Amino acid sequence: MTEAHPADARVPVLMYHAVATEPNDATRVLSVSPEAFAEQMAVIADRGHTPIGTADLAAAWRSGRPLPKRPVLITFDDGYEGVHGHALPVLAKHGFAATVFVSTGWLRGPYDTGGALDTMLDWDQVRDLAEAGVEIGGHSHTHPQLDQLGDARLRFELIHCKEIIADQLGTVPASFAYPYGYSDRRVREAVRETGYAQALAVGNGLAHRRQGPYALRRVTVRRSTGLDEFERLVEGRAIGRTFARDRVLTKGYAVVRRARRLRGRLLGAGT
């Protein structure tokens, strides 16, 4: 098997959300149909890519171990029920690794805060996923914009999520994904101090070792992502052109978030 040197490899990390036939309005744009997901996984298989887990990628880059042939990551955010009902059978058919990042306060069960956008996984389904070899990572407890939180609330979101997953699954999650993709140096440091070994952002670019383990980039798969575009994503082609508008909006909103955060600090200092 041909291997890629870890220092040189740029790895596509696919970010999914819901896999649903009839998503609601809140999740429609970032959902994919079960048929589209099956076709996309077939592309990965046909082109000889090797899906790996988030923890496996980060561990390889830390140790200098070579990556497998044509690595790709398949990740899901939030914890929608269709990941179990629709995505898991397809992943199992191909023997693909994947990572599901769950917001513990959105999942159905004893910790449900009522803030979920659509029908979510329950904990039995999360355990099914874990037993099938899917990596379960943290995605905060209530899915807030972490860079807008005070220190105490930020640490609660990170720690409570981690503790619930560990209690429900019997294993401590090693990987984290930032809700909305938002983070800053303070958030990344808190994620590291909480004990997560690596974390994923969005960025709509290929992941690379030089990004560091707490700012690995992903590319967004949407309901509007056609098969030709998906093929380009997994091949790492035309990423900048595909997400040019997203990057402009992200940069603009980053300025807004920093201003909000600064204003919050000033108001807090004045009380």
mmCIF file of N, CA and C in Angstrom, residues 76-79 100-105 107 121 123 126 136-141 161 165:
data_model
loop_
_atom_site.group_PDB
_atom_site.id
_atom_site.type_symbol
_atom_site.label_atom_id
_atom_site.label_comp_id
_atom_site.label_asym_id
_atom_site.label_seq_id
_atom_site.Cartn_x
_atom_site.Cartn_y
_atom_site.Cartn_z
ATOM 1 N N PHE A 76 -19.330 14.061 11.601
ATOM 2 C CA PHE A 76 -20.711 14.532 11.736
ATOM 3 C C PHE A 76 -20.803 15.391 12.997
ATOM 4 N N ASP A 77 -21.438 16.536 12.892
ATOM 5 C CA ASP A 77 -21.610 17.412 14.039
ATOM 6 C C ASP A 77 -23.022 17.304 14.619
ATOM 7 N N ASP A 78 -23.135 17.564 15.898
ATOM 8 C CA ASP A 78 -24.379 17.741 16.661
ATOM 9 C C ASP A 78 -24.969 16.429 17.180
ATOM 10 N N GLY A 79 -25.149 15.435 16.298
ATOM 11 C CA GLY A 79 -25.704 14.162 16.752
ATOM 12 C C GLY A 79 -27.134 13.929 16.300
ATOM 13 N N VAL A 100 -18.317 11.111 15.182
ATOM 14 C CA VAL A 100 -19.534 11.866 15.450
ATOM 15 C C VAL A 100 -19.289 12.742 16.678
ATOM 16 N N PHE A 101 -19.435 14.049 16.498
ATOM 17 C CA PHE A 101 -19.253 14.999 17.598
ATOM 18 C C PHE A 101 -20.633 15.365 18.141
ATOM 19 N N VAL A 102 -20.890 15.011 19.398
ATOM 20 C CA VAL A 102 -22.231 15.183 19.949
ATOM 21 C C VAL A 102 -22.297 16.358 20.929
ATOM 22 N N SER A 103 -23.391 17.108 20.813
ATOM 23 C CA SER A 103 -23.736 18.111 21.822
ATOM 24 C C SER A 103 -24.618 17.401 22.842
ATOM 25 N N THR A 104 -24.080 17.135 24.002
ATOM 26 C CA THR A 104 -24.744 16.248 24.962
ATOM 27 C C THR A 104 -26.080 16.777 25.451
ATOM 28 N N GLY A 105 -26.254 18.089 25.508
ATOM 29 C CA GLY A 105 -27.521 18.662 25.935
ATOM 30 C C GLY A 105 -28.584 18.665 24.858
ATOM 31 N N LEU A 107 -28.953 15.742 22.855
ATOM 32 C CA LEU A 107 -29.338 14.353 22.618
ATOM 33 C C LEU A 107 -30.546 13.977 23.466
ATOM 34 N N LEU A 121 -30.045 11.838 18.105
ATOM 35 C CA LEU A 121 -29.727 10.515 18.619
ATOM 36 C C LEU A 121 -30.152 10.398 20.072
ATOM 37 N N TRP A 123 -29.105 7.922 23.637
ATOM 38 C CA TRP A 123 -27.835 7.367 24.098
ATOM 39 C C TRP A 123 -27.652 5.903 23.709
ATOM 40 N N VAL A 126 -26.158 6.213 20.346
ATOM 41 C CA VAL A 126 -24.753 6.628 20.442
ATOM 42 C C VAL A 126 -23.880 5.434 20.808
ATOM 43 N N ILE A 136 -16.617 8.755 19.043
ATOM 44 C CA ILE A 136 -17.554 9.744 19.579
ATOM 45 C C ILE A 136 -16.747 10.864 20.217
ATOM 46 N N GLY A 137 -16.923 12.058 19.707
ATOM 47 C CA GLY A 137 -16.214 13.215 20.232
ATOM 48 C C GLY A 137 -17.152 14.212 20.867
ATOM 49 N N GLY A 138 -16.588 15.204 21.523
ATOM 50 C CA GLY A 138 -17.369 16.246 22.185
ATOM 51 C C GLY A 138 -17.661 17.417 21.265
ATOM 52 N N HIS A 139 -18.812 18.060 21.501
ATOM 53 C CA HIS A 139 -19.230 19.218 20.703
ATOM 54 C C HIS A 139 -19.905 20.245 21.607
ATOM 55 N N SER A 140 -19.492 20.266 22.883
ATOM 56 C CA SER A 140 -20.047 21.108 23.939
ATOM 57 C C SER A 140 -21.336 20.498 24.479
ATOM 58 N N HIS A 141 -21.906 21.142 25.500
ATOM 59 C CA HIS A 141 -23.154 20.629 26.068
ATOM 60 C C HIS A 141 -24.376 21.224 25.379
ATOM 61 N N CYS A 161 -19.800 18.220 28.958
ATOM 62 C CA CYS A 161 -19.902 17.381 27.764
ATOM 63 C C CYS A 161 -18.993 16.162 27.890
ATOM 64 N N ILE A 165 -20.302 12.092 28.243
ATOM 65 C CA ILE A 165 -19.895 11.067 27.277
ATOM 66 C C ILE A 165 -19.151 9.938 27.974
#
